[in-house]
Short mmCIF file of N, CA and C in Angstrom, two decimals:
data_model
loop_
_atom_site.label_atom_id
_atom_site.label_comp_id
_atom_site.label_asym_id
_atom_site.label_seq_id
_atom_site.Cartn_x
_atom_site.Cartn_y
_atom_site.Cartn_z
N UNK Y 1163 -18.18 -25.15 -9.65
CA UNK Y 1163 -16.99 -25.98 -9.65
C UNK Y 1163 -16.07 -25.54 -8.51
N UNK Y 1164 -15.16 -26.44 -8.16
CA UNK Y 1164 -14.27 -26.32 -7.00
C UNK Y 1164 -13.05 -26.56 -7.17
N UNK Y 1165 -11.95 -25.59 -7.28
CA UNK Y 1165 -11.00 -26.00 -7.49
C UNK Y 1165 -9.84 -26.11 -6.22
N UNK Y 1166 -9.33 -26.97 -5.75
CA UNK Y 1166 -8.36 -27.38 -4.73
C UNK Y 1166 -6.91 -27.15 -5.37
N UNK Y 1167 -5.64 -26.61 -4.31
CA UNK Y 1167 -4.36 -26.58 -4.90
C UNK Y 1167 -3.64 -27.09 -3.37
N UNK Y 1168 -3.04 -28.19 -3.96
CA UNK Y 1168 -1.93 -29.52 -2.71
C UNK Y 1168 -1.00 -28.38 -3.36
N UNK Y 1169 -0.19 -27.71 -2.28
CA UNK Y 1169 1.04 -27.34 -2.77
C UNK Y 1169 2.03 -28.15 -2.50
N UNK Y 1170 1.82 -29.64 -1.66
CA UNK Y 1170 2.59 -30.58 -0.93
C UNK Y 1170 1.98 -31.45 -0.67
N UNK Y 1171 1.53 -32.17 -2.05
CA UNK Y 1171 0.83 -33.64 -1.94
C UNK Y 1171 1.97 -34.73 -1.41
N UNK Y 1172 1.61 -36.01 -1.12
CA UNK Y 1172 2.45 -37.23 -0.89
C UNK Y 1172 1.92 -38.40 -1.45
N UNK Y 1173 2.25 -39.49 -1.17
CA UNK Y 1173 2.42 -40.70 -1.64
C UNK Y 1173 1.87 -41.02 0.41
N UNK Y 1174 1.30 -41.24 0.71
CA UNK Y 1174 0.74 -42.00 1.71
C UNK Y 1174 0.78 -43.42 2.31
N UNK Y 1175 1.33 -44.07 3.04
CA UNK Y 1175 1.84 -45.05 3.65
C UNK Y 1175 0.82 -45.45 4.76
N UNK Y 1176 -0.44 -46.50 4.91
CA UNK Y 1176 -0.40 -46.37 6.46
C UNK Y 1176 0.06 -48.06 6.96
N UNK Y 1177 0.76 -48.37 8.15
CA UNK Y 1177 0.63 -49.37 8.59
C UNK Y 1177 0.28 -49.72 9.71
N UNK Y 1178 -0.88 -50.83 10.03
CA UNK Y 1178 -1.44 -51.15 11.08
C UNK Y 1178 -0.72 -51.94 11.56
N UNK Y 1179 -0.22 -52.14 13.38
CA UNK Y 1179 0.37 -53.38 13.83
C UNK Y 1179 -0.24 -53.38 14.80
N UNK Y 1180 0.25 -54.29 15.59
CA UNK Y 1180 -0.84 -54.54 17.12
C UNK Y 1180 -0.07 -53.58 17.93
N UNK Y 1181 1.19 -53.61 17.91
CA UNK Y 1181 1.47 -52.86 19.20
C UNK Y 1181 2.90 -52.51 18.78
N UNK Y 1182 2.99 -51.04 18.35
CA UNK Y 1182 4.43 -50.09 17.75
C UNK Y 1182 5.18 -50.36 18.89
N UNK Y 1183 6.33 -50.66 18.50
CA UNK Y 1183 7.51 -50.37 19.75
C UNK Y 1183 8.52 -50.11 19.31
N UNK Y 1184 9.10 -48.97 19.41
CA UNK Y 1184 10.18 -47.86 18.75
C UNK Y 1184 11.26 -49.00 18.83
N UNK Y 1185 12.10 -49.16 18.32
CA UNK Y 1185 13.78 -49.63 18.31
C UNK Y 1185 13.49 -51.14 18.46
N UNK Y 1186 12.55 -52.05 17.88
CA UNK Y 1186 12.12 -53.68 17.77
C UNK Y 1186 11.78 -53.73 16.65
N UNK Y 1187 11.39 -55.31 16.64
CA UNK Y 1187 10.58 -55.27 14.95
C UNK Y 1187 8.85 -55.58 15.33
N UNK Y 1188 8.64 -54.67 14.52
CA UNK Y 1188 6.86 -54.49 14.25
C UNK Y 1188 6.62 -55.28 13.52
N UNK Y 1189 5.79 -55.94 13.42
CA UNK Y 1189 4.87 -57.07 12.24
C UNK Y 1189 4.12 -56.15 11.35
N UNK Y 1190 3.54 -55.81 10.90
CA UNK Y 1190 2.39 -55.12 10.15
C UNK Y 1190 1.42 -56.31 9.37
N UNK Y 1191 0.01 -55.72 10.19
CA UNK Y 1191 -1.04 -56.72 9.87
C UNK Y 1191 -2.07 -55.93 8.98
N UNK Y 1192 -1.95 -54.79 8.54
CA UNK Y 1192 -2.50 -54.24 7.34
C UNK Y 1192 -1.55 -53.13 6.64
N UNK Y 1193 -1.10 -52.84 5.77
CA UNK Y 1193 -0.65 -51.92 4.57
C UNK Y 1193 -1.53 -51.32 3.47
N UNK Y 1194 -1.42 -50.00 3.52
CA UNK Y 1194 -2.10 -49.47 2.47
C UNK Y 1194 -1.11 -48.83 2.00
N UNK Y 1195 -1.38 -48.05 0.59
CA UNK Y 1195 -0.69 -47.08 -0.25
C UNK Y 1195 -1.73 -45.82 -0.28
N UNK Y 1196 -1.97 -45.02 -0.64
CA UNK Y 1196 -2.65 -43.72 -0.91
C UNK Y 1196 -2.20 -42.70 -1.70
N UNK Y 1197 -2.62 -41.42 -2.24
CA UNK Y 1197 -2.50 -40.58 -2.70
C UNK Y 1197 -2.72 -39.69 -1.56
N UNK Y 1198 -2.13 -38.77 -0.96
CA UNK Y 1198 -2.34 -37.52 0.11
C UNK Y 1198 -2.53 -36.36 -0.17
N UNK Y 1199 -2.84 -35.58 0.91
CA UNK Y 1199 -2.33 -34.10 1.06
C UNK Y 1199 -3.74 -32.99 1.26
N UNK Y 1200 -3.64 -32.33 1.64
CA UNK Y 1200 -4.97 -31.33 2.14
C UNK Y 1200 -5.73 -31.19 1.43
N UNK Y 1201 -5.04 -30.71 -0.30
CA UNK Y 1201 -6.02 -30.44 -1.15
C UNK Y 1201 -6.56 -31.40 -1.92
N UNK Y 1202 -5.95 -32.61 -2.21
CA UNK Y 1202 -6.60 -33.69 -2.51
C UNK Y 1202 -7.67 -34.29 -2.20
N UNK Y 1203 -6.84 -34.51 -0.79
CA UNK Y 1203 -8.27 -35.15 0.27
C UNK Y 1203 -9.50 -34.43 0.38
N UNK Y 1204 -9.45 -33.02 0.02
CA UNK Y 1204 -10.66 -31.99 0.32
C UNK Y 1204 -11.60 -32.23 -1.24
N UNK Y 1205 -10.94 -33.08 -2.24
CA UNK Y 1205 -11.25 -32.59 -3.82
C UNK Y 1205 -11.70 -34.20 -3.71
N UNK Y 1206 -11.39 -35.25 -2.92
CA UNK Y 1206 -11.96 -36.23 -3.22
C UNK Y 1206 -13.21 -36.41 -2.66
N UNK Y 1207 -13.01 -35.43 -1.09
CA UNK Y 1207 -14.84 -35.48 -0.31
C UNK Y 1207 -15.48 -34.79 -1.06
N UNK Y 1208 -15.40 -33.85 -1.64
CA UNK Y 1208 -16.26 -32.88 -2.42
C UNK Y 1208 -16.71 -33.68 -3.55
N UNK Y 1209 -15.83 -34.55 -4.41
CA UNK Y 1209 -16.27 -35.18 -5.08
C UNK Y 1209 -17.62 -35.88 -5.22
N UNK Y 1210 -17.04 -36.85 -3.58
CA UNK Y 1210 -17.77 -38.01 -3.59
C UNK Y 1210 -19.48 -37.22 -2.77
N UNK Y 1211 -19.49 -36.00 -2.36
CA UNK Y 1211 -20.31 -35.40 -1.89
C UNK Y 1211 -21.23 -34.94 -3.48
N UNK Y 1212 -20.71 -35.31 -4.39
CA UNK Y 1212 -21.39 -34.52 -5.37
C UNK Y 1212 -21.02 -33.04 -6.59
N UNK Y 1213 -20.08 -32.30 -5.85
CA UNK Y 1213 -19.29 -31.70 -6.31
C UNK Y 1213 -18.35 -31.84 -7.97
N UNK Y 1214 -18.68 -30.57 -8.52
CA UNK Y 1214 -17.92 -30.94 -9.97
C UNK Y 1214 -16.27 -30.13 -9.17
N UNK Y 1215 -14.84 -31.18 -9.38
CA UNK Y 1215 -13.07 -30.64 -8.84
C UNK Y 1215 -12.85 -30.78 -9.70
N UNK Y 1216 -11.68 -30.16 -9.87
CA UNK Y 1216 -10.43 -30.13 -10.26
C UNK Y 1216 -9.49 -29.86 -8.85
N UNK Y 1217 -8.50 -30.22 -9.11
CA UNK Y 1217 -7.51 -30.28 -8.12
C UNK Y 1217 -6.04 -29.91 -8.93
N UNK Y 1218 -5.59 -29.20 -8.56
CA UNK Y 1218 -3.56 -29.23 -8.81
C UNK Y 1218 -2.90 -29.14 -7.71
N UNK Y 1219 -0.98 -28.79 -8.12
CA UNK Y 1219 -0.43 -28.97 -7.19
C UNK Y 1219 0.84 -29.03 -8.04
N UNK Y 1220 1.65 -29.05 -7.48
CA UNK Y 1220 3.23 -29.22 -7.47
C UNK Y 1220 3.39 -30.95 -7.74
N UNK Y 1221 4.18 -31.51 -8.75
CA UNK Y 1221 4.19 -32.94 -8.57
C UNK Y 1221 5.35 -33.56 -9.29
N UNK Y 1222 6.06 -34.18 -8.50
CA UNK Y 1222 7.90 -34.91 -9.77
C UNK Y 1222 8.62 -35.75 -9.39
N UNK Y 1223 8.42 -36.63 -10.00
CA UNK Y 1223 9.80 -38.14 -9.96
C UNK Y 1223 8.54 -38.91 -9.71
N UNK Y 1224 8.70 -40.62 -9.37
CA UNK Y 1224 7.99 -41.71 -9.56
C UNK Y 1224 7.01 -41.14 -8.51
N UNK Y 1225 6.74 -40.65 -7.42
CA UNK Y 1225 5.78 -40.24 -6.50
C UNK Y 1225 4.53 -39.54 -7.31
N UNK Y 1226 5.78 -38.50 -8.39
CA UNK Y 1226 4.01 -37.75 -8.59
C UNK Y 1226 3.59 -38.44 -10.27
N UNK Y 1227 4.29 -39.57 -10.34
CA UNK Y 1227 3.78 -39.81 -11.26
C UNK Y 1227 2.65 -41.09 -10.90
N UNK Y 1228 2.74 -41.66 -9.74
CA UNK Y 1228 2.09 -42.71 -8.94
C UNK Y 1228 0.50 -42.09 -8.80
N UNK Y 1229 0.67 -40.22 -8.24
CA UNK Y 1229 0.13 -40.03 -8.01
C UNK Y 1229 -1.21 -39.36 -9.34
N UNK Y 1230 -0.47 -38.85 -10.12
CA UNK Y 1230 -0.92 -38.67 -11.58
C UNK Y 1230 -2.17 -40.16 -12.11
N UNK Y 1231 -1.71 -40.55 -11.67
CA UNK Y 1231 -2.14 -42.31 -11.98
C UNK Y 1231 -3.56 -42.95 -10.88
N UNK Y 1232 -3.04 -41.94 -9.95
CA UNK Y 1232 -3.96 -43.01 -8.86
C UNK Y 1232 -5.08 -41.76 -9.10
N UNK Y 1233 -4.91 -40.32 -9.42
CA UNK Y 1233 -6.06 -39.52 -9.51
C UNK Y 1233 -7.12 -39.99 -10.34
N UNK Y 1234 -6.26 -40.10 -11.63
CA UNK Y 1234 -6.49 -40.62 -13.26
C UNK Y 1234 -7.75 -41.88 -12.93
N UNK Y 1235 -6.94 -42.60 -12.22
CA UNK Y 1235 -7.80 -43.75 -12.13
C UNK Y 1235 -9.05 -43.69 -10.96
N UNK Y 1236 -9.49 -42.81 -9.86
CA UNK Y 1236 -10.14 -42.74 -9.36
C UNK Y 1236 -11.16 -42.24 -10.09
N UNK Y 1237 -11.34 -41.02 -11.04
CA UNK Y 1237 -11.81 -40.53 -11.54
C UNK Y 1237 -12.92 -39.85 -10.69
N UNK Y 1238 -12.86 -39.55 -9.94
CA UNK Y 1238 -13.82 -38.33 -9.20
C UNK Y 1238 -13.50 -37.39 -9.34
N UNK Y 1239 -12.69 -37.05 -9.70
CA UNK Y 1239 -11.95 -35.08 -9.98
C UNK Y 1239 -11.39 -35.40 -10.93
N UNK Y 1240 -10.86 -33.95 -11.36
CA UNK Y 1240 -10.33 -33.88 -12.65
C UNK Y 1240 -8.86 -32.91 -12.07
N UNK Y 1241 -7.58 -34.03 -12.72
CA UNK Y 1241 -6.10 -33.30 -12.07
C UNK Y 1241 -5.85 -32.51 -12.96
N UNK Y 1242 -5.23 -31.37 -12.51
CA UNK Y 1242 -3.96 -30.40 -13.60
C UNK Y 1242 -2.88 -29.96 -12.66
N UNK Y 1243 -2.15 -31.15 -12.58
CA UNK Y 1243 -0.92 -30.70 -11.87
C UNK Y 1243 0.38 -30.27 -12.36
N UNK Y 1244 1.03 -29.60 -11.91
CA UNK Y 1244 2.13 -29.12 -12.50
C UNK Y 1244 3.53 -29.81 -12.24
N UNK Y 1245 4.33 -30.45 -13.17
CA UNK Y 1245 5.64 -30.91 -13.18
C UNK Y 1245 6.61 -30.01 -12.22
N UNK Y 1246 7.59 -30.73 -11.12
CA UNK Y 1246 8.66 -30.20 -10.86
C UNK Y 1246 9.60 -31.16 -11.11
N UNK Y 1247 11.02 -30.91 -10.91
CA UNK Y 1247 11.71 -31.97 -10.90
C UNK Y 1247 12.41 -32.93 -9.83
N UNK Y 1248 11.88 -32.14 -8.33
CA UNK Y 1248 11.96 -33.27 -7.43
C UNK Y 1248 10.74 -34.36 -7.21
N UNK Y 1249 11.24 -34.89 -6.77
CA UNK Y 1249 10.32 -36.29 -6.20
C UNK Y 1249 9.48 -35.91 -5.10
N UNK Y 1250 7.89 -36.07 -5.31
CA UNK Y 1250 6.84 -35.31 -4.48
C UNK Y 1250 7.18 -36.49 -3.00
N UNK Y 1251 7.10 -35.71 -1.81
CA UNK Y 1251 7.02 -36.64 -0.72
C UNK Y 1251 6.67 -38.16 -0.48
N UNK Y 1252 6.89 -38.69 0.48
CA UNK Y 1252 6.19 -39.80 1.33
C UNK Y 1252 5.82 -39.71 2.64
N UNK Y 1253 4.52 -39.78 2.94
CA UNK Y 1253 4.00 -39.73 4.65
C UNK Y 1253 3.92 -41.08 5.11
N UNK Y 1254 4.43 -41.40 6.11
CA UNK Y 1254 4.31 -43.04 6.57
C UNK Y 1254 3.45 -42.60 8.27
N UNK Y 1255 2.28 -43.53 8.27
CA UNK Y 1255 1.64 -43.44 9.61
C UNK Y 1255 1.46 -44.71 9.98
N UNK Y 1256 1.52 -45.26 11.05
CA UNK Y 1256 2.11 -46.13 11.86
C UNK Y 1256 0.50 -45.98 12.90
N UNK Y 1257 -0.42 -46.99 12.74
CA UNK Y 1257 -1.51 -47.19 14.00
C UNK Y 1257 -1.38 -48.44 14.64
N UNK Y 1258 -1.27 -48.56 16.08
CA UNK Y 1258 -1.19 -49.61 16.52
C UNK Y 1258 -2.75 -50.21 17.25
N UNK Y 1259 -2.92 -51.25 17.75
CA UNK Y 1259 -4.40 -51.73 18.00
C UNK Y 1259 -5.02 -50.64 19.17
N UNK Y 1260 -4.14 -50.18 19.74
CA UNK Y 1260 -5.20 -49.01 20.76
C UNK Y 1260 -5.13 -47.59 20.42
N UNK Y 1261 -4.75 -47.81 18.96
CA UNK Y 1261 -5.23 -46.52 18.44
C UNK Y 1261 -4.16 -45.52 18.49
N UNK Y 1262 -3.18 -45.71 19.27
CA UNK Y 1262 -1.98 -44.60 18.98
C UNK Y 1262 -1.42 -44.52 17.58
N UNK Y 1263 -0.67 -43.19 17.37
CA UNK Y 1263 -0.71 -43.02 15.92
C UNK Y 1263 0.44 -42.58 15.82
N UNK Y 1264 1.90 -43.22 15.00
CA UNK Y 1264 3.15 -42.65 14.80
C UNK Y 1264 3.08 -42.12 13.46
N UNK Y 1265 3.26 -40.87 13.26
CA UNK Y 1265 3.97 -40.73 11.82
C UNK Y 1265 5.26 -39.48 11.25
N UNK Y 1266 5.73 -40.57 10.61
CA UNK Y 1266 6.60 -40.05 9.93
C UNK Y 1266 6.82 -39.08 8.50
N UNK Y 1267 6.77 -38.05 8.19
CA UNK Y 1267 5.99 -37.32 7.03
C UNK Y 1267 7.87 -36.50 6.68
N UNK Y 1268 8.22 -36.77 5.33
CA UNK Y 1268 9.21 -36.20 4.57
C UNK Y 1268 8.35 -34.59 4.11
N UNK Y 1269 9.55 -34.06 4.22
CA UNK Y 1269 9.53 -32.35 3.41
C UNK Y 1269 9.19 -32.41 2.58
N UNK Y 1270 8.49 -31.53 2.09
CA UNK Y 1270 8.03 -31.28 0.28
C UNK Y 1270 8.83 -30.37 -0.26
#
């Protein structure tokens, strides 16, 4: 078994536009939501590689309860995360059509 620890999971944002341009308005022609963070992402390849996870982490307010939810429901690992009482991050990444990559990532 493999156990992973996100000490600073997020809530994951990406948006695709054709072409970012700082201080205009961007269109966005794809949006996703996600679950993030090092140890996650490492507990979901392992998963899907075959691997028996568990994963924890630090997690509090509607973020880590989003994220509680989106583990729950993937069901490839198995979560034991631990309650805090702030609100776990948001990472926002920004790809435009030639591949440049903006992002914006809040403190944990």
């Amino acid at each position: 078994m493999i156990l992973t620890i996100t000490v600073n999971p997020s809530v994951d944002y990406l948006y695709k536009t054709k072409k970012f341009k700082s201080g205009d308005l961007n269109r966005v022609t794809l949006q996703k939501k996600m679950v993030g963070g090092k140890g996650i992402n490492a507990a979901r390849v392992a998963s899907l590689l075959g691997s028996s996870v568990t994963t924890t982490g630090f997690i509090g307010g509607e973020n880590g309860k989003y994220i509680l939810e989106q583990s729950n429901c993937e069901m490839l690992f198995k979560s034991s995360f631990i309650g805090i009482n702030e609100n776990t991050r948001n990472c926002f990444t920004i790809i435009d059509d030639d591949g440049e990559k903006t992002e914006i990532n809040e403190y944990g």
